[in-house]
mmCIF file of C-alpha atoms and ligand atoms in Angstrom:
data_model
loop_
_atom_site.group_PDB
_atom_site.id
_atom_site.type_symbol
_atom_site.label_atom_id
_atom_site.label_comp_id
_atom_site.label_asym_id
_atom_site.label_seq_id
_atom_site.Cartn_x
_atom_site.Cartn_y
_atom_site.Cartn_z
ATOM 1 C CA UNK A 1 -19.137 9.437 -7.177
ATOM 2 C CA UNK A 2 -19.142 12.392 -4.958
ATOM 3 C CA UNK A 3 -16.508 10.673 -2.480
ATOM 4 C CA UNK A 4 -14.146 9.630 -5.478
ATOM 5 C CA UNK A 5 -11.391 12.620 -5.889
ATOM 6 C CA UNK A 6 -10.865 11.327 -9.734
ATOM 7 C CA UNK A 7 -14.744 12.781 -10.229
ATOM 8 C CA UNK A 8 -15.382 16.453 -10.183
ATOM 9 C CA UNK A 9 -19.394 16.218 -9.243
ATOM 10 C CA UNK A 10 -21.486 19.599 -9.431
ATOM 11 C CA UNK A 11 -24.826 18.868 -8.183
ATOM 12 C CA UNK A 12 -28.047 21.444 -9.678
ATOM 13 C CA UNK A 13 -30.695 21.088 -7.421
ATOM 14 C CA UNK A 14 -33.738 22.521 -10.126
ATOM 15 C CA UNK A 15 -36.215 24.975 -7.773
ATOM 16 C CA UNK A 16 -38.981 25.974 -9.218
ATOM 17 C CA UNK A 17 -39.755 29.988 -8.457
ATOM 18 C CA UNK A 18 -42.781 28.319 -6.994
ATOM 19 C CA UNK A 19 -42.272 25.382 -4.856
ATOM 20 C CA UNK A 20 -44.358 22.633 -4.852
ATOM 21 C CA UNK A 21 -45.404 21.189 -1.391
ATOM 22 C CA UNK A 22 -45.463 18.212 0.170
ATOM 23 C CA UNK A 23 -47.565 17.118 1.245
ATOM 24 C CA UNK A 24 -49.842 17.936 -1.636
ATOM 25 C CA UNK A 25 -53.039 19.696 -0.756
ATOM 26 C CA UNK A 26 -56.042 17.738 -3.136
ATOM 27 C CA UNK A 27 -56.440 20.307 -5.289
ATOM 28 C CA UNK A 28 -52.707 21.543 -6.019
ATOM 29 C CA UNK A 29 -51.816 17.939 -6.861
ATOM 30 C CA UNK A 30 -54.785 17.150 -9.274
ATOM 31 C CA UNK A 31 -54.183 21.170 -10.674
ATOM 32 C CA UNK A 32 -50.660 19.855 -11.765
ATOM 33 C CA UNK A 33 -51.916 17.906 -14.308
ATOM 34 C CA UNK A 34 -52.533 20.044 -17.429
ATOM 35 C CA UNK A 35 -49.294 21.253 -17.410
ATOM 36 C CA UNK A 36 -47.655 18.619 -17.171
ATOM 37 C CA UNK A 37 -49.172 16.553 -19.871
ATOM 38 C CA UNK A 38 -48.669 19.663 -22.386
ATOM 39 C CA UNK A 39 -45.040 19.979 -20.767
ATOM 40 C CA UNK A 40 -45.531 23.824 -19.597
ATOM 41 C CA UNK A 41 -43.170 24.010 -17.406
ATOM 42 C CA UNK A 42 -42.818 26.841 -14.434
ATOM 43 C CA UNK A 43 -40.357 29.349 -14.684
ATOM 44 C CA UNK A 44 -37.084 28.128 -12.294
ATOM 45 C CA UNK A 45 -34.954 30.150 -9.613
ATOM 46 C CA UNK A 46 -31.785 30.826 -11.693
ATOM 47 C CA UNK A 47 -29.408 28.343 -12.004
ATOM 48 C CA UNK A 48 -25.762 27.891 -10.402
ATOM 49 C CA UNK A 49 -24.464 26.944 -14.079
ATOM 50 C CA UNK A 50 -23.555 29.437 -16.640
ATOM 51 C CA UNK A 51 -23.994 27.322 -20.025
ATOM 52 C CA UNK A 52 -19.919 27.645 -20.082
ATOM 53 C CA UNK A 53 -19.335 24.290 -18.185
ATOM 54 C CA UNK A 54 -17.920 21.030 -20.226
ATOM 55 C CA UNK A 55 -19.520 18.153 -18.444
ATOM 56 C CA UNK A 56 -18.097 14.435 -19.692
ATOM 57 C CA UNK A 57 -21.589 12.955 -18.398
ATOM 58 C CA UNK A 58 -25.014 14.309 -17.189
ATOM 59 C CA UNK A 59 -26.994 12.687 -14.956
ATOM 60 C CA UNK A 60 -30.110 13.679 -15.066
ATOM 61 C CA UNK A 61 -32.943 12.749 -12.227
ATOM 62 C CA UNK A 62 -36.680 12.812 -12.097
ATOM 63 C CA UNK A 63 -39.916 11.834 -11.267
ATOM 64 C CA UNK A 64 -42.814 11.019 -13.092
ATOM 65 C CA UNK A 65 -45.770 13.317 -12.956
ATOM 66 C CA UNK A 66 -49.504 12.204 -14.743
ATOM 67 C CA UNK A 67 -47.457 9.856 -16.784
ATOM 68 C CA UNK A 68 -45.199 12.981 -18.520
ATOM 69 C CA UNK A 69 -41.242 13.949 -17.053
ATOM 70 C CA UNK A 70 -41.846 16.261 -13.642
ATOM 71 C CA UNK A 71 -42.597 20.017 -14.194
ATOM 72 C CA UNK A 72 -38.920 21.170 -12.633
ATOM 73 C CA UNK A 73 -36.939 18.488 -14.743
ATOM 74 C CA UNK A 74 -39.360 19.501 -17.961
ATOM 75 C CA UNK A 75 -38.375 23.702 -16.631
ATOM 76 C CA UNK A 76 -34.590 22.733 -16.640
ATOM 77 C CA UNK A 77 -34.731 21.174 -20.527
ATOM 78 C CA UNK A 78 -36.625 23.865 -21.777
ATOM 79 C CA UNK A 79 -34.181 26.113 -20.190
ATOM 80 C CA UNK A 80 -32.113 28.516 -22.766
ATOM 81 C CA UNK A 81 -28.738 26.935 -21.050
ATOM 82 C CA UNK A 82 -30.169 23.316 -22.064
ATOM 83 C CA UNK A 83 -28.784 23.309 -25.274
ATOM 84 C CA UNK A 84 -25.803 24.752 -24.246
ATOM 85 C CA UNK A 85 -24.752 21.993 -21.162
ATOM 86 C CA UNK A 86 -26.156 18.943 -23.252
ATOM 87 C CA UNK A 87 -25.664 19.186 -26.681
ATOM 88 C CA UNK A 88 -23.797 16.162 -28.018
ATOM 89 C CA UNK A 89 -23.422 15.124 -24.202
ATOM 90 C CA UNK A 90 -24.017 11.576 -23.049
ATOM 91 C CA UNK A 91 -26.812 11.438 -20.525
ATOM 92 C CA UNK A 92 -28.063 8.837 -18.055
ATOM 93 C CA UNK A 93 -31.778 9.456 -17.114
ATOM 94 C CA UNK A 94 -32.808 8.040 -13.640
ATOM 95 C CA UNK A 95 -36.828 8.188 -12.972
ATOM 96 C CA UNK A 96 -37.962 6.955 -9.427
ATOM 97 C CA UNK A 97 -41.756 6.609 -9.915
ATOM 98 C CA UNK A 98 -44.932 4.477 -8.906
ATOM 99 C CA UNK A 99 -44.365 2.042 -11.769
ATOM 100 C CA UNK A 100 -45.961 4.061 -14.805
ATOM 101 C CA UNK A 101 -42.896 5.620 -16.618
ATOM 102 C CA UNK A 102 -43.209 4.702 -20.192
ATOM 103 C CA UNK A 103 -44.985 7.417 -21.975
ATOM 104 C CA UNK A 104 -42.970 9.779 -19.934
ATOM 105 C CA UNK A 105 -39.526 8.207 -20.941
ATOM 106 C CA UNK A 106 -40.973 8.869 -24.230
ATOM 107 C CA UNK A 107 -41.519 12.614 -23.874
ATOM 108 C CA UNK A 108 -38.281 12.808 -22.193
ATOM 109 C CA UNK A 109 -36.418 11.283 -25.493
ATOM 110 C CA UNK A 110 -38.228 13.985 -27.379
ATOM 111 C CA UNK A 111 -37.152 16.659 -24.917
ATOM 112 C CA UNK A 112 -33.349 15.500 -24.688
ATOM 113 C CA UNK A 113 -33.175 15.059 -28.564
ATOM 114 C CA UNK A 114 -34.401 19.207 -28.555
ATOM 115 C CA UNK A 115 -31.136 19.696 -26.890
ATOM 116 C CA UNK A 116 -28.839 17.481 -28.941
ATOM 117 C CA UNK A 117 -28.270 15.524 -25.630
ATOM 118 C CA UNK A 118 -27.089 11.902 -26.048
ATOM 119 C CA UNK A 119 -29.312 9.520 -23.895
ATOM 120 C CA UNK A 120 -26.719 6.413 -23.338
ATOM 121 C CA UNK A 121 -28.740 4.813 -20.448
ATOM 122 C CA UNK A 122 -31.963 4.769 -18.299
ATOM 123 C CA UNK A 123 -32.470 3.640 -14.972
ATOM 124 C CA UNK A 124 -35.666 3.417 -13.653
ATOM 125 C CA UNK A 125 -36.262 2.804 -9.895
ATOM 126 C CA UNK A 126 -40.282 1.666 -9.112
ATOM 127 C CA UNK A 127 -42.663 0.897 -6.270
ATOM 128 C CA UNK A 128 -42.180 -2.861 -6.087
ATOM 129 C CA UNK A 129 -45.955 -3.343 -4.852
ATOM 130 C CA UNK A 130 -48.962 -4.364 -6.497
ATOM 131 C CA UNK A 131 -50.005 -2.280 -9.369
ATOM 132 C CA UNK A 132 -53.528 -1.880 -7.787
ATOM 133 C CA UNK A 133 -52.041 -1.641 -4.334
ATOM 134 C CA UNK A 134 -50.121 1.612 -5.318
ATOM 135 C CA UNK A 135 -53.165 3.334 -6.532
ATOM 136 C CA UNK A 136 -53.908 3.673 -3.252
ATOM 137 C CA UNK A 137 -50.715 4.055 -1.251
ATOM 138 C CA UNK A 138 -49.164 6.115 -3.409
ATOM 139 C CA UNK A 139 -51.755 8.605 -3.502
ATOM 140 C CA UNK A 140 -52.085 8.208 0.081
ATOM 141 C CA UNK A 141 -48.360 9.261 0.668
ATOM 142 C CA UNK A 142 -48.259 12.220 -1.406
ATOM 143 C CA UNK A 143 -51.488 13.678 -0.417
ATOM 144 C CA UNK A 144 -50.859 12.682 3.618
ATOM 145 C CA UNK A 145 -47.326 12.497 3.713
ATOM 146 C CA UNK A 146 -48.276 8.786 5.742
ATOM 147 C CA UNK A 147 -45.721 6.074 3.838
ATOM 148 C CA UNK A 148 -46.375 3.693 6.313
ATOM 149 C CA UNK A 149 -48.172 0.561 4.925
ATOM 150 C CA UNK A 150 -51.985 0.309 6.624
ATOM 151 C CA UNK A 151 -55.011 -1.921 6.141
ATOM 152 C CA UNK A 152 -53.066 -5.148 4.973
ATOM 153 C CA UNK A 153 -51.463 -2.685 2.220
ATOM 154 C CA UNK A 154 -47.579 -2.444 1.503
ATOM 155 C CA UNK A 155 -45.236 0.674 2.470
ATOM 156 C CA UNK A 156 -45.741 3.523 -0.400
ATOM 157 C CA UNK A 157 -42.469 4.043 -2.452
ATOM 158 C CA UNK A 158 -39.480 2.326 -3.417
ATOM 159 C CA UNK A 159 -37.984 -0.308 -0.904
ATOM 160 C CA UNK A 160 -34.854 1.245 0.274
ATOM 161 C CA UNK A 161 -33.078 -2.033 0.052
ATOM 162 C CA UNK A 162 -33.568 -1.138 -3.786
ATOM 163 C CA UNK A 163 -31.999 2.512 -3.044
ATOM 164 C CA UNK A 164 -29.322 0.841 -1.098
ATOM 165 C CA UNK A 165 -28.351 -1.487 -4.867
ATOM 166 C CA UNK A 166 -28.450 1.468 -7.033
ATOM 167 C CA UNK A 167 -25.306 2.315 -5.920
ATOM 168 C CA UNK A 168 -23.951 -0.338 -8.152
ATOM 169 C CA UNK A 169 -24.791 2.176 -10.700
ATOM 170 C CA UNK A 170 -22.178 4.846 -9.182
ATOM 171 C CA UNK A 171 -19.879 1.939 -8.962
ATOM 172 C CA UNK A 172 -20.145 1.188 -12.466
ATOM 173 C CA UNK A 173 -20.348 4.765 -14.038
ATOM 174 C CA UNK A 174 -17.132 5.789 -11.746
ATOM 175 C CA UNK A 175 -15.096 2.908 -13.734
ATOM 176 C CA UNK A 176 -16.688 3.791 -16.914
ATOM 177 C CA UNK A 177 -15.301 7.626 -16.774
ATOM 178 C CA UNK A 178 -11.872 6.561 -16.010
ATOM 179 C CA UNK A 179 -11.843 4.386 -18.843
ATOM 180 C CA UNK A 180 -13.587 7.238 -20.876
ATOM 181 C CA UNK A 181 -15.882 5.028 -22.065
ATOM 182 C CA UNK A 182 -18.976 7.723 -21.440
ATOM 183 C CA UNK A 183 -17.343 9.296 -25.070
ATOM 184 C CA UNK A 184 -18.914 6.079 -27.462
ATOM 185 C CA UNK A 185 -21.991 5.619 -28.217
ATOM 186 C CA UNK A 186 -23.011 2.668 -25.774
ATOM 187 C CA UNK A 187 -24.706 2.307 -22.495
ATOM 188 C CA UNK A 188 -22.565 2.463 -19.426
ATOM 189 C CA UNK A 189 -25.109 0.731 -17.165
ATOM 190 C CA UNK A 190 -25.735 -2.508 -19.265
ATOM 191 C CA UNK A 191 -26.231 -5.944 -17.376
ATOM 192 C CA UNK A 192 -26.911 -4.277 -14.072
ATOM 193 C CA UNK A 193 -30.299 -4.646 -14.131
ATOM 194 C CA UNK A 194 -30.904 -1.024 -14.719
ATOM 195 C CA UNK A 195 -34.335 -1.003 -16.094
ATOM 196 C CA UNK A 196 -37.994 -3.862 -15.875
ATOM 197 C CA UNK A 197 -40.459 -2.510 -18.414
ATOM 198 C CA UNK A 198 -43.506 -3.759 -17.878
ATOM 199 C CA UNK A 199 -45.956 -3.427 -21.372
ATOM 200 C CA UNK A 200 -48.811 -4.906 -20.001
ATOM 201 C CA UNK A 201 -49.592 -1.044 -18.200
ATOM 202 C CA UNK A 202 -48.950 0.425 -22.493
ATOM 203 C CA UNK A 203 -52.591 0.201 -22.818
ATOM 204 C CA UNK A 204 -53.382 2.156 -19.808
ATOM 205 C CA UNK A 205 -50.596 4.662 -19.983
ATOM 206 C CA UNK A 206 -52.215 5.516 -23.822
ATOM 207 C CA UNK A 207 -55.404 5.719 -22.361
ATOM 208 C CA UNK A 208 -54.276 8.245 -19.387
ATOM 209 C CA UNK A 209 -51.813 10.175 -21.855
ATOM 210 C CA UNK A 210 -55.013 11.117 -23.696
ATOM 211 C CA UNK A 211 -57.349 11.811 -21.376
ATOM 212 C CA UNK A 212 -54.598 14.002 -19.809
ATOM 213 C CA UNK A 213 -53.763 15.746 -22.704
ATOM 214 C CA UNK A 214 -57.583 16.343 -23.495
ATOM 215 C CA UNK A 215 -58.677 17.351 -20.216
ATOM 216 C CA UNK A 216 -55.728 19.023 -19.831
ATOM 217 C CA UNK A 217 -56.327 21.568 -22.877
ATOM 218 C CA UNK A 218 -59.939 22.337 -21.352
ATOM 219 C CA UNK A 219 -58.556 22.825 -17.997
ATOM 220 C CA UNK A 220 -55.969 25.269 -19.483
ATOM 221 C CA UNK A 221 -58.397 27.093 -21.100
ATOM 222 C CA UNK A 222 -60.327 27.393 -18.471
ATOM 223 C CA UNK A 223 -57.139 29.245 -16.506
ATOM 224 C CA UNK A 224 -53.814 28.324 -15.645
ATOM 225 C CA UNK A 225 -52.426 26.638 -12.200
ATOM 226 C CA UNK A 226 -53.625 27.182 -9.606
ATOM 227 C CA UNK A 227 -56.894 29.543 -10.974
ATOM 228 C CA UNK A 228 -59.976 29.078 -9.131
ATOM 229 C CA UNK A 229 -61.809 28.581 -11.958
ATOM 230 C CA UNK A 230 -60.134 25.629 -12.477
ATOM 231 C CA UNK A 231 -61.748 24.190 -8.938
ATOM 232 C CA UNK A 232 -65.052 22.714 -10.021
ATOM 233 C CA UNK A 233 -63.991 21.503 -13.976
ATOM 234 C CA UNK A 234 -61.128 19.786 -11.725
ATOM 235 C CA UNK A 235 -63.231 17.980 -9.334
ATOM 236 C CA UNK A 236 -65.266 16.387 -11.939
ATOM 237 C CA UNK A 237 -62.147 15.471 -13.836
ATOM 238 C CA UNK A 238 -60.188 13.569 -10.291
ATOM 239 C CA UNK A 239 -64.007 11.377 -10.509
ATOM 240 C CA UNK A 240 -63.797 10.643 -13.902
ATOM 241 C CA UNK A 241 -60.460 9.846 -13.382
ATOM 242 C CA UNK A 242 -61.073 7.209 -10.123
ATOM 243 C CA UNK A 243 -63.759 5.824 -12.563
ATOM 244 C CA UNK A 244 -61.281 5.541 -15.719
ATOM 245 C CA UNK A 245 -59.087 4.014 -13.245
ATOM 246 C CA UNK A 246 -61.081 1.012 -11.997
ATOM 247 C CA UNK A 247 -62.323 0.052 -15.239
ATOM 248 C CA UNK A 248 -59.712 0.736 -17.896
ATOM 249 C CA UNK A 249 -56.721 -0.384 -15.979
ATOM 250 C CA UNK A 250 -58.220 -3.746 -14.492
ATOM 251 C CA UNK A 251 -60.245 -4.381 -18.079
ATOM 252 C CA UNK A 252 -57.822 -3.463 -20.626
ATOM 253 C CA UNK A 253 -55.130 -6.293 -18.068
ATOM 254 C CA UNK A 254 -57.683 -8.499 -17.949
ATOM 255 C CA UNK A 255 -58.395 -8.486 -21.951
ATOM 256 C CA UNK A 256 -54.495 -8.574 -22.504
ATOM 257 C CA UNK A 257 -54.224 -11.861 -19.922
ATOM 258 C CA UNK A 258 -56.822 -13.314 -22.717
ATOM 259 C CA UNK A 259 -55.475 -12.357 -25.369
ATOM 260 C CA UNK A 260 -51.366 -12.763 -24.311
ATOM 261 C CA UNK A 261 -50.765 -16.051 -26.272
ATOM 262 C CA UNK A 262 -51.037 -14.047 -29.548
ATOM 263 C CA UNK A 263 -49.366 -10.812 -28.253
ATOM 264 C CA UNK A 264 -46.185 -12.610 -26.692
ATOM 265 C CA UNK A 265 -43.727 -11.471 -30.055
ATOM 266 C CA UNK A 266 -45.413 -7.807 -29.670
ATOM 267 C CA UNK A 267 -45.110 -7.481 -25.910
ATOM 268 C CA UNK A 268 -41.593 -8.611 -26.341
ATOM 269 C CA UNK A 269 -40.459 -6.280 -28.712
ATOM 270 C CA UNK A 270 -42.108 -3.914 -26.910
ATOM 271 C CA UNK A 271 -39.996 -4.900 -23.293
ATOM 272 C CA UNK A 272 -37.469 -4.706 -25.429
ATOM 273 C CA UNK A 273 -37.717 -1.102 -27.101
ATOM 274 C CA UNK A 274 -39.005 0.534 -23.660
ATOM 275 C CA UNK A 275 -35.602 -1.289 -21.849
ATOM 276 C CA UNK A 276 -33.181 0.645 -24.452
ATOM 277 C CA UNK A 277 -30.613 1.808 -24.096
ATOM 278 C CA UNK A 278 -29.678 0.096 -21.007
ATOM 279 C CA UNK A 279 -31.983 -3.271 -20.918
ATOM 280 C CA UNK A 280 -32.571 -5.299 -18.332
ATOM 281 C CA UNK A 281 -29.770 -8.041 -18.357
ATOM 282 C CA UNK A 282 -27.986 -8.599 -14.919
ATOM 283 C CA UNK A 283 -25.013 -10.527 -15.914
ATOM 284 C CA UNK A 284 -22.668 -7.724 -14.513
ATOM 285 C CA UNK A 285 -24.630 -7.581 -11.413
ATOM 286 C CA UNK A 286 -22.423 -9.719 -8.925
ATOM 287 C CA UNK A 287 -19.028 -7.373 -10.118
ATOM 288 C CA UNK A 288 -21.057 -4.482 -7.737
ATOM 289 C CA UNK A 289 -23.100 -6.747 -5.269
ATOM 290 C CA UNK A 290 -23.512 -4.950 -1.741
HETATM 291 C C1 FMN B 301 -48.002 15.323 -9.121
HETATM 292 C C2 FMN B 301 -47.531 13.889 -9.122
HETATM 293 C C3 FMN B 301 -47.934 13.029 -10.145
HETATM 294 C C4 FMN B 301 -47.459 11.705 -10.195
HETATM 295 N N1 FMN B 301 -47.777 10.902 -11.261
HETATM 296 C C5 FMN B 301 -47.207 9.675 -11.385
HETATM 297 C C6 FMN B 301 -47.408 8.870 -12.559
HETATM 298 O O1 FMN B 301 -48.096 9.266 -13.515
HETATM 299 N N2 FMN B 301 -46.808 7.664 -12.618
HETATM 300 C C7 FMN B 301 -46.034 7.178 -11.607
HETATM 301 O O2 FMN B 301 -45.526 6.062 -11.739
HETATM 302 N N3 FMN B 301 -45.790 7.924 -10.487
HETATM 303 C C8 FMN B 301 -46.372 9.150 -10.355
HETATM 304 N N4 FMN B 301 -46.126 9.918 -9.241
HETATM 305 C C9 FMN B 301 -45.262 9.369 -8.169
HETATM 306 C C10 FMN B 301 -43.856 9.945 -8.287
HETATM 307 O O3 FMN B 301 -43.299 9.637 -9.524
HETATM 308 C C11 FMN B 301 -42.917 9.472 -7.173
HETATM 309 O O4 FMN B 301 -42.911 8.085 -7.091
HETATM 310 C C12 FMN B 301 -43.326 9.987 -5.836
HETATM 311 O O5 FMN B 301 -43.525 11.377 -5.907
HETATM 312 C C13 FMN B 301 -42.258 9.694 -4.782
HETATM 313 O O6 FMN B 301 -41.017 10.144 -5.189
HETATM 314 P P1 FMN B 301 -39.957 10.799 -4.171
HETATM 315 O O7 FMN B 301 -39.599 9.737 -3.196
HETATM 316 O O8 FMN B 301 -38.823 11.186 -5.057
HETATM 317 O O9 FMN B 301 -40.684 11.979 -3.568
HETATM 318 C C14 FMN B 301 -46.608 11.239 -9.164
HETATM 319 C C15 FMN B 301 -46.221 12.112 -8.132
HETATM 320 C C16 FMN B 301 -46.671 13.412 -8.108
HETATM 321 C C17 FMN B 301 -46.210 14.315 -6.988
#
């Protein structure tokens, strides 16, 4: 989109006033948590836009954090200029996570709708690995900075052959504003294969939304990021947390492949719900194939 001289791009880079590392120290990545699940969001440097601009489509990027929208992306819709830039404007979300973005595509509806933004389509780029194999290399990444598969496990993060294809979705969104089809009411990303919910991890991302949320208030009153006070209620938590993990997740799968026969309607309505708006037809795929 950037290289097409029909598009006028402006690209807001959100910076929190303070930064985030990477790689995470322990503690600073578990001490993320609270705020994140109650969407308290750190204060941002000021932003290049003045609240004046008339955008015909926002895209809007981000990752997942404890199952809830990243702090910065959270920051920038909670902004005062929010409303102002995305009122009545259609908006295409784009998450690039591990592969547990459902309850945070929900929180991210309820923080667009604040605004008045439209949300017309959703892609969501995933780790492509094992479920139980990212546990461990995705943590492993962000806390070592090492992506590099190791003991028999996969590479941590997205495969960038998958990066490489979501250009298809600049492809398709570049013929889509010259047609000005971004002003109805309809996805712009349809039958590209935009979004694979997966319903089966519902159960577990209910389970962690909770615990987050609950933990999270204690831990908040307790201090707020970063307070030392925080330390030793936060250790136990990251524990508990490892333990929830290896029982809840593999259980509450294991109880689901038993009981699936008589869930198959639900589950499917469910895919279905969690794919809007964009779903996850490919029958427009081959028009953009690289
Ligand atoms: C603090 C933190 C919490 C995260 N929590 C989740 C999560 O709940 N679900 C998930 O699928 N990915 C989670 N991730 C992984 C990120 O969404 C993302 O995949 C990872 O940071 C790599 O993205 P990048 O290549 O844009 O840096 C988390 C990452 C961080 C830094």
């Amino acid at each position: 989109m950037q290289g097409n001289p029909g598009i006028n791009v402006h690209l807001e880079v959100l910076r929190p006033k303070q930064t985030y590392p990477f790689p995470w120290p322990f503690f600073q990545f578990f001490d993320a948590f609270p705020e994140a699940a109650h969407l308290v969001a750190p204060e941002l440097e000021p932003l290049s836009l003045t609240g004046e601009e008339d955008f015909d489509l926002v895209v809007l990027f981000y990752q997942v954090w404890f199952l809830a929208p990243a702090l910065p992306v959270t920051a920038f819709l909670q902004h005062p200029l929010a409303p102002r830039l995305l009122k009545g404007k259609p908006v295409v979300t784009v998450i690039a996570c591990r592969n547990m973005w459902l309850m945070a595509h929900e929180k991210m509806k309820g923080l667009l709708a604040s605004t008045g933004a439209r949300l017309i389509d959703n892609v969501v780029l995933t780790d492509a690995s094992n479920v139980f194999a990212t546990l461990i290399t995705t943590p492993r990444w962000l806390l070592t900075g090492k992506q590099t598969g190791f003991l028999g496990l996969p590479r941590a993060g997205i495969a960038p052959k998958e990066i490489l294809r979501a250009r298809r979705f600049g492809l398709a969104l570049q013929e889509a504003l010259a047609a000005d089809a971004e002003k109805q009411n309809a996805p712009l990303l349809a039958g590209l294969g935009a979004v694979e919910a997966n319903p089966r991890l519902f159960v577990s991302e209910k389970a962690g939304t909770r615990s987050f949320y609950l933990w999270g208030k204690l831990l908040r009153a307790v201090g707020g990021p970063g307070q030392r006070g925080r330390k030793p209620l936060l250790f136990f938590y990251v524990i508990f947390l490892v333990a929830l993990i290896v029982t809840v997740v593999p259980v509450s799968l294991m109880l689901q492949a038993l009981i699936r026969p008589f869930l198959r309607k639900r589950l499917a309505e469910m895919k279905h719900d969690f794919e809007l708006p964009s779903g996850s037809g490919n029958e427009r795929m081959s028009r953009y194939a690289i």
